[in-house]
Coordinates of C-alpha atoms in Angstrom, one line a residue:
X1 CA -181.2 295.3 69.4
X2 CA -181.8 297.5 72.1
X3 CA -178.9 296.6 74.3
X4 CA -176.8 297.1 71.2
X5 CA -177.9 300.7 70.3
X6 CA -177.6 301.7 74.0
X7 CA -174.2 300.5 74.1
X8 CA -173.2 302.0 70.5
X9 CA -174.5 305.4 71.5
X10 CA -172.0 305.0 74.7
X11 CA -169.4 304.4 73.5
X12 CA -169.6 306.9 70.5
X13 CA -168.5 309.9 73.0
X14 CA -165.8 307.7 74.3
X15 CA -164.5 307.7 70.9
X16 CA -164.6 311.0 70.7
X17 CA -162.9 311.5 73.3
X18 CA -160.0 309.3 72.7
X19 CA -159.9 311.1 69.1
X20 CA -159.4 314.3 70.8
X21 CA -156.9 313.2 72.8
X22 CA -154.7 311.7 70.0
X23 CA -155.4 314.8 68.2
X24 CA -154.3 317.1 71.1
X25 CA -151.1 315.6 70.9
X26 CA -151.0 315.0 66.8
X27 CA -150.9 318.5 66.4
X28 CA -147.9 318.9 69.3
X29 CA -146.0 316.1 66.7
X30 CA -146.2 313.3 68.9
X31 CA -147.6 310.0 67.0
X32 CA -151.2 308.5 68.0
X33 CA -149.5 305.4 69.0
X34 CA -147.4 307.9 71.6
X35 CA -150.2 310.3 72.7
X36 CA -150.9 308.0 76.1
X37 CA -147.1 308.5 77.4
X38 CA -147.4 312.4 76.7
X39 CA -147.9 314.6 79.6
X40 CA -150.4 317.0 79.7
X41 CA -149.3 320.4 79.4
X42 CA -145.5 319.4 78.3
X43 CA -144.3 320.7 74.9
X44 CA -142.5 318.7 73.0
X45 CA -140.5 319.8 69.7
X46 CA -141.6 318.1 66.3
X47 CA -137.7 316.4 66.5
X48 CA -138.6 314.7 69.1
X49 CA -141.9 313.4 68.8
X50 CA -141.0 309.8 67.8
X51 CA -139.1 309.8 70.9
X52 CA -141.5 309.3 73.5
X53 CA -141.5 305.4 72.9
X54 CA -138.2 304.5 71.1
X55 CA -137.5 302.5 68.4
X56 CA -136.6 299.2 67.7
X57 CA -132.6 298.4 69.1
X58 CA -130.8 299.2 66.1
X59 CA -132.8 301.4 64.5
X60 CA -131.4 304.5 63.1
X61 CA -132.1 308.2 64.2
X62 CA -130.7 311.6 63.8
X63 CA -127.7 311.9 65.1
X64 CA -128.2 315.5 65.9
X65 CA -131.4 314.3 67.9
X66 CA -128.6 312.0 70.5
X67 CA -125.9 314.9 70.3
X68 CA -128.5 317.3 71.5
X69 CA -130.0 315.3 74.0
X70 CA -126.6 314.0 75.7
X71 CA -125.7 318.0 75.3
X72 CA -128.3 318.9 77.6
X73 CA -127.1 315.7 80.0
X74 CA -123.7 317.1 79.9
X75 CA -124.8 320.1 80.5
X76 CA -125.9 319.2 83.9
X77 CA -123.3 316.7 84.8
X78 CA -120.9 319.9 83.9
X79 CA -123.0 322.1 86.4
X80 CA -122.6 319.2 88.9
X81 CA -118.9 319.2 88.8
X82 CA -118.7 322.9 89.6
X83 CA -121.3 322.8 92.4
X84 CA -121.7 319.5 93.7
X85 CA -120.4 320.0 97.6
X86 CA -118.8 316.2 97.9
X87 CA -116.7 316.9 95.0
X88 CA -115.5 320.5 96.5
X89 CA -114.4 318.4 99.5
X90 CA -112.3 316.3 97.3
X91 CA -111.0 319.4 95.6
X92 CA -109.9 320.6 98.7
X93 CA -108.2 317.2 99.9
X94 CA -105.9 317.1 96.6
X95 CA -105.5 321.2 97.1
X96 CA -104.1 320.0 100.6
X97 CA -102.0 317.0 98.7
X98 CA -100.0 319.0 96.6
X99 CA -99.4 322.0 99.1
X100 CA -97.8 319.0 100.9
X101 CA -95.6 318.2 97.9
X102 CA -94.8 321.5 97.1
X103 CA -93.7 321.6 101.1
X104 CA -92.0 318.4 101.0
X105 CA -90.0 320.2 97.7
X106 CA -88.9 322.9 99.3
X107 CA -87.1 321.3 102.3
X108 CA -84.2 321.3 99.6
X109 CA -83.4 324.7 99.9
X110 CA -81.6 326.9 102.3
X111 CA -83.3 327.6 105.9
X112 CA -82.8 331.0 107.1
X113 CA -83.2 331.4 110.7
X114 CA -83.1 335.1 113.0
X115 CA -81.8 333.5 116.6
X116 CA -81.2 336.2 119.5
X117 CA -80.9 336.1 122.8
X118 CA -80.0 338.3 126.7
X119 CA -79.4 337.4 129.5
X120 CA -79.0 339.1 132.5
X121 CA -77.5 337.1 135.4
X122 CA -76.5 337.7 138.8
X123 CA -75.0 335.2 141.8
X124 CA -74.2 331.8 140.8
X125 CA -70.6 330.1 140.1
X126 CA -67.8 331.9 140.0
X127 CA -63.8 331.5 139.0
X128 CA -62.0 333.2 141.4
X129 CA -58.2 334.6 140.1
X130 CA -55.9 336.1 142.8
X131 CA -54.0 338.6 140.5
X132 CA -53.7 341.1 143.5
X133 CA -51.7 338.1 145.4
X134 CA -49.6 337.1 142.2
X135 CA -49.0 341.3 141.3
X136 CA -48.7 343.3 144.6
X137 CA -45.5 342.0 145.6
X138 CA -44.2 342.5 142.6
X139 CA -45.4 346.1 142.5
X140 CA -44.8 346.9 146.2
X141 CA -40.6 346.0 145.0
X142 CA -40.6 348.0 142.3
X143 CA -41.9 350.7 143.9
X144 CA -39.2 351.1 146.5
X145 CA -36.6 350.2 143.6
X146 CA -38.0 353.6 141.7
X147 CA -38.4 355.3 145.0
X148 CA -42.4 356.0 143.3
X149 CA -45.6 354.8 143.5
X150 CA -46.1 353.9 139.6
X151 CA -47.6 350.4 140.6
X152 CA -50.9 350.9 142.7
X153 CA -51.8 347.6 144.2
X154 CA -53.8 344.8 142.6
X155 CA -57.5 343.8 143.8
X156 CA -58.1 339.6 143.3
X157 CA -61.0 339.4 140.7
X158 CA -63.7 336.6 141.1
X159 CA -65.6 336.2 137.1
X160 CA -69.2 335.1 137.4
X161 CA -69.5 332.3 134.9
X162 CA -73.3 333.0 133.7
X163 CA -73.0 336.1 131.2
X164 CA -74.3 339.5 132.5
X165 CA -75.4 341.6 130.5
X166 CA -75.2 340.3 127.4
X167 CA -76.8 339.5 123.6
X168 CA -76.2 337.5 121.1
X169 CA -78.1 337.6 117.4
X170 CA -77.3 336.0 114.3
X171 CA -78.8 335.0 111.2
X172 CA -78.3 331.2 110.4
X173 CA -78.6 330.0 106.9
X174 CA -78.7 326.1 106.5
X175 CA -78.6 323.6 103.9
X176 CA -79.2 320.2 103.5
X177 CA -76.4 318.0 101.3
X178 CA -77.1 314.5 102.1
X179 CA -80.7 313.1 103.2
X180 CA -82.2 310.4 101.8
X181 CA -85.4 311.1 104.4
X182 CA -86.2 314.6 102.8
X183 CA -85.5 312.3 98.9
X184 CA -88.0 309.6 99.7
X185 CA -90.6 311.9 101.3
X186 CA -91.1 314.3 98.5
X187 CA -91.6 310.8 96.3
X188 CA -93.9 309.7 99.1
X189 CA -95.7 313.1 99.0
X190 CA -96.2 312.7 95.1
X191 CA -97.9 309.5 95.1
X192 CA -100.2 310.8 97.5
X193 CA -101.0 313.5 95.0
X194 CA -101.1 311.0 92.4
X195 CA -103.8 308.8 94.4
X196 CA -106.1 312.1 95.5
X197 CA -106.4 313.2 92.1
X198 CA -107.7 309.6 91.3
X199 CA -109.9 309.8 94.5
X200 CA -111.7 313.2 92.7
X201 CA -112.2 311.2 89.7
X202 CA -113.2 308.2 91.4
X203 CA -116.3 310.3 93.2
X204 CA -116.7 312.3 89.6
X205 CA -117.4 308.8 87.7
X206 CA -119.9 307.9 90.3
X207 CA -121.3 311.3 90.3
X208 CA -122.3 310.8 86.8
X209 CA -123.7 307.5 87.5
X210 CA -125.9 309.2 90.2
X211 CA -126.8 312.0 87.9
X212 CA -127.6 310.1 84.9
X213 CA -129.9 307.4 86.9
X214 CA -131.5 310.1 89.1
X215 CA -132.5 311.8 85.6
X216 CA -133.8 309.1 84.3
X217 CA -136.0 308.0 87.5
X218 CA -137.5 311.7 87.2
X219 CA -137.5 310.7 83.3
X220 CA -139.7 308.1 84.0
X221 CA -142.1 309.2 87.0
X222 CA -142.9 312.3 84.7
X223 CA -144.0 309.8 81.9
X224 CA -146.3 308.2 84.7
X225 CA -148.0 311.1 85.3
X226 CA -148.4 312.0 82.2
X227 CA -150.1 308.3 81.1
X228 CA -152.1 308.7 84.5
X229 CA -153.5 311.7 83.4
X230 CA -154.4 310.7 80.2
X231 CA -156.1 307.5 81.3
X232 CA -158.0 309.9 84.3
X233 CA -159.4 312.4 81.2
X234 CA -160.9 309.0 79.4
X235 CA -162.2 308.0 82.7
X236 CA -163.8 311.2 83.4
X237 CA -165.7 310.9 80.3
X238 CA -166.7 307.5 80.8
X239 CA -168.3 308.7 84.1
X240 CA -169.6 311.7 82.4
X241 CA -171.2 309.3 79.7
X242 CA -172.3 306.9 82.4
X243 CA -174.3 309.6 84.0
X244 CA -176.1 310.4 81.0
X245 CA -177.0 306.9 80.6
X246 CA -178.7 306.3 84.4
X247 CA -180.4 309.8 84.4
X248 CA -182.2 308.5 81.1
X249 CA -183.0 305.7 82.1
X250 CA -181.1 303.3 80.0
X251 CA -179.4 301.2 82.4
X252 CA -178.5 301.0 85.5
X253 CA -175.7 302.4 88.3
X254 CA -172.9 299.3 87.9
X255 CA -171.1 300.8 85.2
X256 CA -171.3 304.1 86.9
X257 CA -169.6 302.5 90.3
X258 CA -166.8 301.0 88.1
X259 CA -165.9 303.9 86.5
X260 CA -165.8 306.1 89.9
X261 CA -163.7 303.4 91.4
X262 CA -161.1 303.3 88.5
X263 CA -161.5 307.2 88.6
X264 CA -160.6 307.1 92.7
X265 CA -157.7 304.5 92.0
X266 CA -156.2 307.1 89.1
X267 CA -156.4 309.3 91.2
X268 CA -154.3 307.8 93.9
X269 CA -152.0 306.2 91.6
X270 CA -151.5 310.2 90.1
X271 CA -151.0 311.0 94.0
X272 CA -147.9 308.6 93.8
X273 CA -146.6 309.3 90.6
X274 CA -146.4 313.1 91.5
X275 CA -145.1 312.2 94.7
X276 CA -142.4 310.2 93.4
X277 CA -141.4 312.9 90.6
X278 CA -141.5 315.5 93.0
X279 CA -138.6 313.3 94.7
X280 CA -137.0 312.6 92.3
X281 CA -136.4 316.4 91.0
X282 CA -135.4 316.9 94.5
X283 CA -132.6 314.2 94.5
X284 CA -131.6 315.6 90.7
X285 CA -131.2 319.3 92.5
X286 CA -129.5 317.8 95.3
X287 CA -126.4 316.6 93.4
X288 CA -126.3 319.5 91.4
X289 CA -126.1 321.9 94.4
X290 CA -129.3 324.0 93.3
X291 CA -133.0 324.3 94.6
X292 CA -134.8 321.4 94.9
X293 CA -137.6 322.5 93.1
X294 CA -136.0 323.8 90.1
X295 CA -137.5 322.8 86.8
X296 CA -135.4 319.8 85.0
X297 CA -135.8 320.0 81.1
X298 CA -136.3 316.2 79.8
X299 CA -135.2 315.5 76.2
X300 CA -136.8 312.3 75.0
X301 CA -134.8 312.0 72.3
X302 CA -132.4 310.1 74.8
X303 CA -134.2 307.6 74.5
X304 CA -134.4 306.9 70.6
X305 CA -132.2 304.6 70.5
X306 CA -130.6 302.2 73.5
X307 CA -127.1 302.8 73.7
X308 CA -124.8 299.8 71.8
X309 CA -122.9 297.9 73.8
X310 CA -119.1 299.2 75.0
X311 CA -116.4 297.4 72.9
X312 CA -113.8 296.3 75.3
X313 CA -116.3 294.8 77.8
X314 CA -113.9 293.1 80.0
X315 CA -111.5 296.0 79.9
X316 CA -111.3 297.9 83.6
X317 CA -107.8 299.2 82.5
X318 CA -109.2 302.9 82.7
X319 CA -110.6 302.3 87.3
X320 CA -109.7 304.6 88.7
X321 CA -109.4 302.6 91.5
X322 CA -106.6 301.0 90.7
X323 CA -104.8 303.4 90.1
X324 CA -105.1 304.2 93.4
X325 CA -104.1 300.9 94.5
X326 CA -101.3 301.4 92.4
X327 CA -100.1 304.9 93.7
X328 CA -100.5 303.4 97.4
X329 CA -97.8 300.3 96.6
X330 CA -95.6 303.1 95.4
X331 CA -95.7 305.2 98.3
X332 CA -95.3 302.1 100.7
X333 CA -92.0 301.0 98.7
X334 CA -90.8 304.2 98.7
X335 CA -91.2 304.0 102.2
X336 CA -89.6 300.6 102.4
X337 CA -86.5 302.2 100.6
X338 CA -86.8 305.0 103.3
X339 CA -86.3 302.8 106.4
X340 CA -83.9 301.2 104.8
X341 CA -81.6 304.4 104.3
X342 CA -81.2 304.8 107.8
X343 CA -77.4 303.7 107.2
X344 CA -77.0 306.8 104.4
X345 CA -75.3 309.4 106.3
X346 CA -77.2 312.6 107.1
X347 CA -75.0 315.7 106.0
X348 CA -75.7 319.4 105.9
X349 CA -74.0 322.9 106.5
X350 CA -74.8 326.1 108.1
X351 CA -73.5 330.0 108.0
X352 CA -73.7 331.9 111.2
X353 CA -73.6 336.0 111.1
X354 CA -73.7 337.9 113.9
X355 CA -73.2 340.4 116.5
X356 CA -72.5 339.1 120.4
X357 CA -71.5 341.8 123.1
X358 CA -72.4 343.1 126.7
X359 CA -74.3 346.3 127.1
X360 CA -75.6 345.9 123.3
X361 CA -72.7 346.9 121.9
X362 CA -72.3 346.5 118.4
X363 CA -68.7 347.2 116.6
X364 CA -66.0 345.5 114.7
X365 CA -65.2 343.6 117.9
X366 CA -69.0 342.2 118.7
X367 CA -69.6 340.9 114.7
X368 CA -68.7 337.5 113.7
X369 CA -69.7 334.7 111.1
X370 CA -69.3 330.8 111.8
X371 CA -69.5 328.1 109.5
X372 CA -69.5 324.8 109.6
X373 CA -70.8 321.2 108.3
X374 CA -72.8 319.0 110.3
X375 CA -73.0 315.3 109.9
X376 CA -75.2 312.9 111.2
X377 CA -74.3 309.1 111.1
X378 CA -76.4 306.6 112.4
X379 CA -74.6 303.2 112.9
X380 CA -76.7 301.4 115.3
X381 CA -80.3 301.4 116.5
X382 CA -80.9 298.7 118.5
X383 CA -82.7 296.6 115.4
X384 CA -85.3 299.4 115.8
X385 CA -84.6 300.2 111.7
X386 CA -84.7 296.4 111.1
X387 CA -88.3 296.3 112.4
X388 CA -89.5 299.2 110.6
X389 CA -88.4 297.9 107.3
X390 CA -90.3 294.6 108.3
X391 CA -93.5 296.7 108.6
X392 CA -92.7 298.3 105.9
X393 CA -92.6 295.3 103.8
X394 CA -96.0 293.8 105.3
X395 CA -98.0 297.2 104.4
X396 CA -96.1 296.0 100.7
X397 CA -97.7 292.8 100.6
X398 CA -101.0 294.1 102.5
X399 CA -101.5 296.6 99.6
X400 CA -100.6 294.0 96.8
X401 CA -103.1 291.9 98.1
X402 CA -105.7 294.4 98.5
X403 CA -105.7 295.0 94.8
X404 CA -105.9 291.9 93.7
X405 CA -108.7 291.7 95.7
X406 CA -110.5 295.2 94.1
X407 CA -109.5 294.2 90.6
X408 CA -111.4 290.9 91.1
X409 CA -114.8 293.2 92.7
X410 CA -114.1 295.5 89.4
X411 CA -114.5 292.8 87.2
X412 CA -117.2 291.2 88.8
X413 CA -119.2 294.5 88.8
X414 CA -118.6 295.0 85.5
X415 CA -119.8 291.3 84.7
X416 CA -123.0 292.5 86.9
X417 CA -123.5 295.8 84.7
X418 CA -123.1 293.9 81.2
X419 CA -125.9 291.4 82.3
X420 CA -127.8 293.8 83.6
X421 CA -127.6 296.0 80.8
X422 CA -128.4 293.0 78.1
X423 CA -131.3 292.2 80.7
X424 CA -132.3 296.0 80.4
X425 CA -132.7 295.5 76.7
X426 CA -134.3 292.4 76.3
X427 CA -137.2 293.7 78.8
X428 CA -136.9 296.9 76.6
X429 CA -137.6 294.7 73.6
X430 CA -140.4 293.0 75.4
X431 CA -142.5 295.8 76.7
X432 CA -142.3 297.3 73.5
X433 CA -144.0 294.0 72.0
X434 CA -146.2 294.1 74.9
X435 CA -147.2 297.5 74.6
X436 CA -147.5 296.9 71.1
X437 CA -150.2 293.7 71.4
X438 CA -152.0 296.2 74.0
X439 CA -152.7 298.8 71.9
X440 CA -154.0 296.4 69.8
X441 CA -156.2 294.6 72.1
X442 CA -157.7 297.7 73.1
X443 CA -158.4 298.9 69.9
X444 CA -160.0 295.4 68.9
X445 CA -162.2 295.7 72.4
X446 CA -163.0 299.1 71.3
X447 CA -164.5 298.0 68.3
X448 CA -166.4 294.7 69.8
X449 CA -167.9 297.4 72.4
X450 CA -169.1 299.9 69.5
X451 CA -170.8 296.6 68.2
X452 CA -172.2 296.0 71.6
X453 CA -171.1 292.3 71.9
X454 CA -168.6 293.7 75.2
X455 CA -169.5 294.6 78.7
X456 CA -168.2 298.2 79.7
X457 CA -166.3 295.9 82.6
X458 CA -163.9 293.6 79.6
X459 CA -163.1 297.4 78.1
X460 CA -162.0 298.8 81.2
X461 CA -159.5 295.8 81.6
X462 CA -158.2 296.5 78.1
X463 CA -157.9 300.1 79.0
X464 CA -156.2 299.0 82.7
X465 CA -153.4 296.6 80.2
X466 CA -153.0 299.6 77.7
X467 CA -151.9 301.6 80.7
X468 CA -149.6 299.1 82.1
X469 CA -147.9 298.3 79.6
X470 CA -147.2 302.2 79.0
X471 CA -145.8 301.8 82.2
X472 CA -143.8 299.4 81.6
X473 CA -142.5 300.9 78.6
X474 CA -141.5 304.1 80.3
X475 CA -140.0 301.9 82.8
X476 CA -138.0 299.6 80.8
X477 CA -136.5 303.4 79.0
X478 CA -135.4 304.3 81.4
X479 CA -134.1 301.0 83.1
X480 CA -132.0 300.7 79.9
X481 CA -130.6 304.3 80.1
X482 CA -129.7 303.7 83.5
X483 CA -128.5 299.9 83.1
X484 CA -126.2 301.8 80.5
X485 CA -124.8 304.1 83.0
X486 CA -123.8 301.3 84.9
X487 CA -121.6 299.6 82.2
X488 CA -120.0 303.2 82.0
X489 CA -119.1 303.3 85.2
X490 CA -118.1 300.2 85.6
X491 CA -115.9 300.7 83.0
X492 CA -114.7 304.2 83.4
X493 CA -115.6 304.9 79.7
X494 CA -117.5 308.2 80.2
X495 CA -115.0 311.2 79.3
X496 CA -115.1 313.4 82.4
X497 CA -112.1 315.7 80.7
X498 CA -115.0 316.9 78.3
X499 CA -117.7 318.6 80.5
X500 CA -114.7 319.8 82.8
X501 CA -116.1 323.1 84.2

């Protein structure tokens, strides 16, 4: 009778202690049954009390409770898209893309060119022309025939061929008519847009993958705190109670020791839990571009319901990635097509106007204009065109059989991400049944242990399951949530366009 009344009067302050905890939390709206997996010192709204453990899969909640909670997701993956650095970088390579369409584009239009030159020469060749020997004669006889010297004589003159003395400027203006190089490249340059713009939303999809799981880990090492903490403050009173008990005299130090070792292994396992939050707030902060130690606000209500399954689930029409496989088989055809049009004749034409002249003289005699056509015609290359067009057609093939190749990986990592996501839920449903049969083992070893027909020892083990499978519960959230994210990815299904910054 003894034993029983010592134990009884034991475990009444344990009671109470437990009762104040679930009231703590009662009166924050959070459900006895969810008071363990509440952190201390978090405020939750009353809407999302029943959140903290969800509900059955397929149970029905407020739908404004899931619009608000993926609002304050979105929110984040917006802020991600504005400051993430990786995705700036991509920005900047499609940036560079289309200035290189918008270049290849303008080789269309006219080309005006200044051109000028001087030179000033001296020595060199010469042409030598003996007008003295071909004129004086000549002069010297009509002289004495006019009895006057109207005709002086005639120096020979030698020309230095290299211009002295002398300019020439002009403004050029040319045009291409005919070439199929300039054609195919602007084509070429537009796929190339075409495939960065699905590389940016290639690396956004996976951003949100990487946002949404490292929001969930945090998700769920802030939970493990919070059920650490809780299980410490029952400890502490247990050791508290123990005390009491060997100062009176009423039994002796093992129960004590226990509770100080379960008191030092809380402790350590708070160490880790806090160690891992804190790591994974600093990941979170990462990809958004901010300070790592910025507060995160958690909605629970995410985790109400699991997501239902994606219709289509065999559907990776909407990769990216393909469509950057398919942009690439473009661009090498096009420039298949392009070696190939070496036989298309090149043509183009050009207007000249000018001013030429020695001693930079500049009149009606010095201006001029020239125009002209140009064509280029390439007949023979020495089956140099024959073998680009064969490499041409291998990089076809290559790129054919590349995706082939990805589309297969896509669809096997989408078969990956459905079983893992099913897998998700079924351990979802599990932990909640385990967590379930806990709290109700420890409630039935509660009351044995008022009765005193339990040693302190069996309650602490009911007291070590409860905890793990709180745990497990918080894991198996957030394993869902992320398993989810996943199946998104895999299938491209998450609209980007709608959290576009």
């Amino acid at each position: 009778m003894s034993t029983i009344i010592t134990k009884g009067a034991m475990l009444i302050p344990l009671l109470v202690a437990g009762c104040s905890v679930m009231a703590q939390y009662a009166g924050k709206g959070i459900s006895p049954q969810n008071a363990l997996v509440a952190a201390p010192g978090m405020s939750y709204p009353a809407a999302d009390s029943a959140a903290v453990l969800p509900a059955k899969p397929g149970h029905d909640s407020s739908s404004a409770h899931t619009d608000h909670a993926a609002g304050i997701l979105d929110e984040y993956i917006r802020e991600a898209f504005s400051n993430n650095k990786g995705l700036k970088d991509q920005r900047f390579q499609l940036d560079k893309s289309l200035a290189a369409l918008q270049e290849a584009k303008s080789l269309f239009g006219p080309n005006i060119t200044f051109m000028g030159n001087y030179t000033k020469a001296g020595g060199g060749r010469t042409i030598d022309m003996p007008i003295g020997d071909l004129l004086n004669p000549v002069y010297a006889s009509l002289n004495q025939l006019t009895n006057s010297h109207q005709f002086p004589q005639v120096d020979n003159v030698s020309v230095l061929l290299n211009p002295d003395n002398f300019y020439d400027a002009k403004f050029r203006t040319s045009l291409p008519l005919i070439n199929a190089e300039i054609y195919y490249n602007q084509k070429i340059k537009k796929e190339e847009l075409t495939r960065q713009q699905a590389a940016v939303n290639v690396y956004k999809r996976q951003l949100v993958q990487d946002i949404k799981t490292a929001y969930f880990q945090y998700y769920q090492a802030s939970q493990a705190v919070a059920i650490y903490r809780n299980t410490l403050s029952l400890i502490q009173e247990s050791i508290r109670i123990n005390e009491s008990m060997v100062r009176n005299g009423v039994r002796n130090n093992t129960a004590l020791y226990r509770s100080q070792t379960e008191k030092e292994k809380t402790d350590a396992a708070i160490s880790k839990a806090l160690n891992e939050q804190q790591n994974a707030r600093a990941y979170f902060n990462f990809l958004l571009n901010r300070d790592l130690n910025r507060d995160i606000a958690l909605d629970s209500s995410l985790l109400v319901n699991p997501p239902a399954p994606l219709a289509g689930s065999n559907n990776i029409s909407g990769r990216e990635e393909l469509q950057q496989y398919k942009s690439a088989a473009t661009a090498y055809r096009l420039n298949e097509k392009l070696q190939k049009a070496y036989i298309i004749p090149r043509l183009s034409t050009f207007l000249d106007l000018g001013s030429q002249s020695t001693a930079f003289r500049f009149d009606d005699k010095s201006r001029y204009y020239l125009f002209g056509v140009n064509l280029e015609w390439t007949l023979f290359g020495s089956h140099k065109y024959k073998y680009r067009i064969k490499q041409a057609t291998l990089d076809i093939q290559a790129i054919e059989n590349a995706t082939a190749q990805t589309t297969d990986a896509l669809q096997l990592q989408l078969y990956q991400a459905g079983n893992n996501y099913r897998t998700a839920l079924r351990n979802l449903t599990t932990a909640e049944s385990q967590l379930s049969f806990a709290q109700r083992y420890y409630r039935d070893q509660l009351k044995v242990y008022k009765e005193g027909q339990l040693l302190y020892i069996e309650l602490v083990d009911a007291q070590n399951q409860l905890t793990q499978a709180q745990l497990q519960m918080a894991v198996s959230q957030a394993a869902v949530q992320t398993a989810y994210a996943g199946v998104e990815r895999a299938q491209a299904s998450y609209n980007i366009e709608s959290v576009q910054p």
